[in-house]
Amino acid sequence: MPETTRELLTSGGWKELEFGPFRPDVTIHWIRPFEGDQPGVALLKYEAGASVPRHRHEGLETILVLEGTQSDEAGDYGEGSYLVNAAGTEHSVWSDTGCVVLIQWDRPVKILEEETA
């Protein structure tokens, strides 16, 4: 039996889940928070126009786009896209339309540049 289960995420089951603050216009639902040396797994919901500033991956990051489009400097990733960002890679992320992604981080990312008002 799985330790943690979220039903029917790929068909919108995430809409019933509670999300909390993460970054401006980006909310999070933790499926499994970081604990010790264990990876973190979460859902991120980006409002239209939301972004995460340039950051470095301190470990492997994997993303499955469940709805909408997520973008970075390399391109746009629509629903069903699966992304792998290796440790040591850097990018910024945004969503012009809004999106929801399932994400797993081996380690927390290091923010390299904060947004300026």
CSV table of C-alpha atoms in Angstrom, one decimal:
chain,number,residue,atom,x,y,z
A,1,MET,CA,0.0,0.0,0.0
A,2,PRO,CA,1.4,3.4,-0.9
A,3,GLU,CA,2.4,5.7,1.9
A,4,THR,CA,0.7,8.7,0.3
A,5,THR,CA,-1.9,8.7,-2.5
A,6,ARG,CA,-3.6,11.4,-4.5
A,7,GLU,CA,-6.4,10.2,-6.7
A,8,LEU,CA,-6.8,10.9,-10.4
A,9,LEU,CA,-4.3,13.8,-10.7
A,10,THR,CA,-4.0,13.6,-14.5
A,11,SER,CA,-7.8,14.0,-14.9
A,12,GLY,CA,-8.2,17.0,-12.5
A,13,GLY,CA,-8.2,15.3,-9.1
A,14,TRP,CA,-5.8,18.1,-7.9
A,15,LYS,CA,-8.7,20.6,-8.1
A,16,GLU,CA,-10.1,19.2,-4.8
A,17,LEU,CA,-6.8,19.5,-2.9
A,18,GLU,CA,-5.8,22.4,-0.6
A,19,PHE,CA,-2.9,24.6,-1.8
A,20,GLY,CA,-0.9,27.0,0.3
A,21,PRO,CA,1.6,29.9,-0.3
A,22,PHE,CA,4.8,29.1,-2.1
A,23,ARG,CA,5.9,32.2,-4.2
A,24,PRO,CA,4.0,35.2,-5.5
A,25,ASP,CA,1.1,33.8,-7.6
A,26,VAL,CA,2.4,30.2,-7.1
A,27,THR,CA,0.8,27.9,-4.6
A,28,ILE,CA,1.8,24.5,-3.4
A,29,HIS,CA,0.2,21.2,-2.2
A,30,TRP,CA,2.8,19.0,-0.5
A,31,ILE,CA,2.4,15.3,-1.3
A,32,ARG,CA,5.6,14.6,0.6
A,33,PRO,CA,7.7,17.5,2.1
A,34,PHE,CA,11.4,17.3,2.3
A,35,GLU,CA,12.5,15.2,5.3
A,36,GLY,CA,16.1,14.5,6.1
A,37,ASP,CA,17.7,13.4,2.8
A,38,GLN,CA,14.4,12.3,1.2
A,39,PRO,CA,13.1,14.1,-1.9
A,40,GLY,CA,10.2,16.5,-1.8
A,41,VAL,CA,7.1,15.8,-4.0
A,42,ALA,CA,4.4,18.5,-4.5
A,43,LEU,CA,1.9,20.0,-6.9
A,44,LEU,CA,2.5,23.6,-7.9
A,45,LYS,CA,-0.2,25.8,-9.2
A,46,TYR,CA,0.9,28.9,-11.2
A,47,GLU,CA,-1.6,31.7,-11.8
A,48,ALA,CA,-1.4,33.3,-15.3
A,49,GLY,CA,1.7,35.4,-15.5
A,50,ALA,CA,3.3,33.8,-12.4
A,51,SER,CA,7.1,33.1,-12.4
A,52,VAL,CA,9.8,31.6,-10.3
A,53,PRO,CA,13.2,33.5,-10.5
A,54,ARG,CA,16.4,32.0,-11.8
A,55,HIS,CA,17.4,29.1,-9.7
A,56,ARG,CA,20.0,26.2,-9.6
A,57,HIS,CA,19.0,22.6,-9.1
A,58,GLU,CA,21.0,21.1,-6.2
A,59,GLY,CA,19.6,17.7,-7.1
A,60,LEU,CA,17.5,16.1,-9.8
A,61,GLU,CA,14.1,17.7,-10.5
A,62,THR,CA,11.3,16.0,-12.5
A,63,ILE,CA,8.1,17.7,-13.6
A,64,LEU,CA,4.9,16.5,-15.2
A,65,VAL,CA,2.6,19.2,-16.5
A,66,LEU,CA,-0.9,18.4,-15.6
A,67,GLU,CA,-2.7,21.4,-17.0
A,68,GLY,CA,-1.8,24.6,-18.9
A,69,THR,CA,1.7,25.5,-20.1
A,70,GLN,CA,4.9,25.9,-18.1
A,71,SER,CA,7.8,27.7,-19.8
A,72,ASP,CA,11.6,28.3,-19.3
A,73,GLU,CA,14.4,29.7,-21.4
A,74,ALA,CA,14.4,26.4,-23.5
A,75,GLY,CA,10.8,26.4,-24.5
A,76,ASP,CA,7.1,25.9,-23.6
A,77,TYR,CA,5.8,22.7,-22.1
A,78,GLY,CA,2.1,21.8,-22.4
A,79,GLU,CA,-0.2,19.4,-20.7
A,80,GLY,CA,1.4,15.9,-20.6
A,81,SER,CA,5.0,17.2,-20.9
A,82,TYR,CA,7.6,15.5,-18.7
A,83,LEU,CA,10.7,17.4,-17.9
A,84,VAL,CA,14.0,16.4,-16.2
A,85,ASN,CA,16.4,19.0,-14.9
A,86,ALA,CA,19.7,17.6,-13.8
A,87,ALA,CA,21.6,18.7,-10.7
A,88,GLY,CA,23.7,21.8,-11.4
A,89,THR,CA,21.3,23.2,-14.1
A,90,GLU,CA,19.9,26.7,-13.9
A,91,HIS,CA,16.8,28.3,-15.3
A,92,SER,CA,13.8,30.6,-14.5
A,93,VAL,CA,10.2,29.3,-14.9
A,94,TRP,CA,7.0,31.0,-15.8
A,95,SER,CA,3.5,30.4,-17.1
A,96,ASP,CA,1.8,32.9,-19.3
A,97,THR,CA,-1.5,31.0,-19.2
A,98,GLY,CA,-1.3,29.4,-15.7
A,99,CYS,CA,-0.5,25.8,-15.1
A,100,VAL,CA,-0.4,22.9,-12.6
A,101,VAL,CA,2.6,20.7,-12.4
A,102,LEU,CA,3.6,17.6,-10.4
A,103,ILE,CA,7.1,18.1,-9.2
A,104,GLN,CA,9.8,16.1,-7.4
A,105,TRP,CA,13.0,17.6,-6.1
A,106,ASP,CA,15.9,15.5,-4.8
A,107,ARG,CA,17.0,18.7,-2.9
A,108,PRO,CA,15.6,22.2,-2.5
A,109,VAL,CA,16.6,24.6,-5.3
A,110,LYS,CA,18.8,27.6,-4.7
A,111,ILE,CA,17.3,30.9,-5.8
A,112,LEU,CA,19.9,32.9,-7.7
A,113,GLU,CA,18.0,36.1,-8.4
A,114,GLU,CA,15.0,37.5,-6.6
A,115,GLU,CA,12.3,39.4,-8.3
A,116,THR,CA,12.5,43.1,-7.9
A,117,ALA,CA,9.4,45.3,-7.4
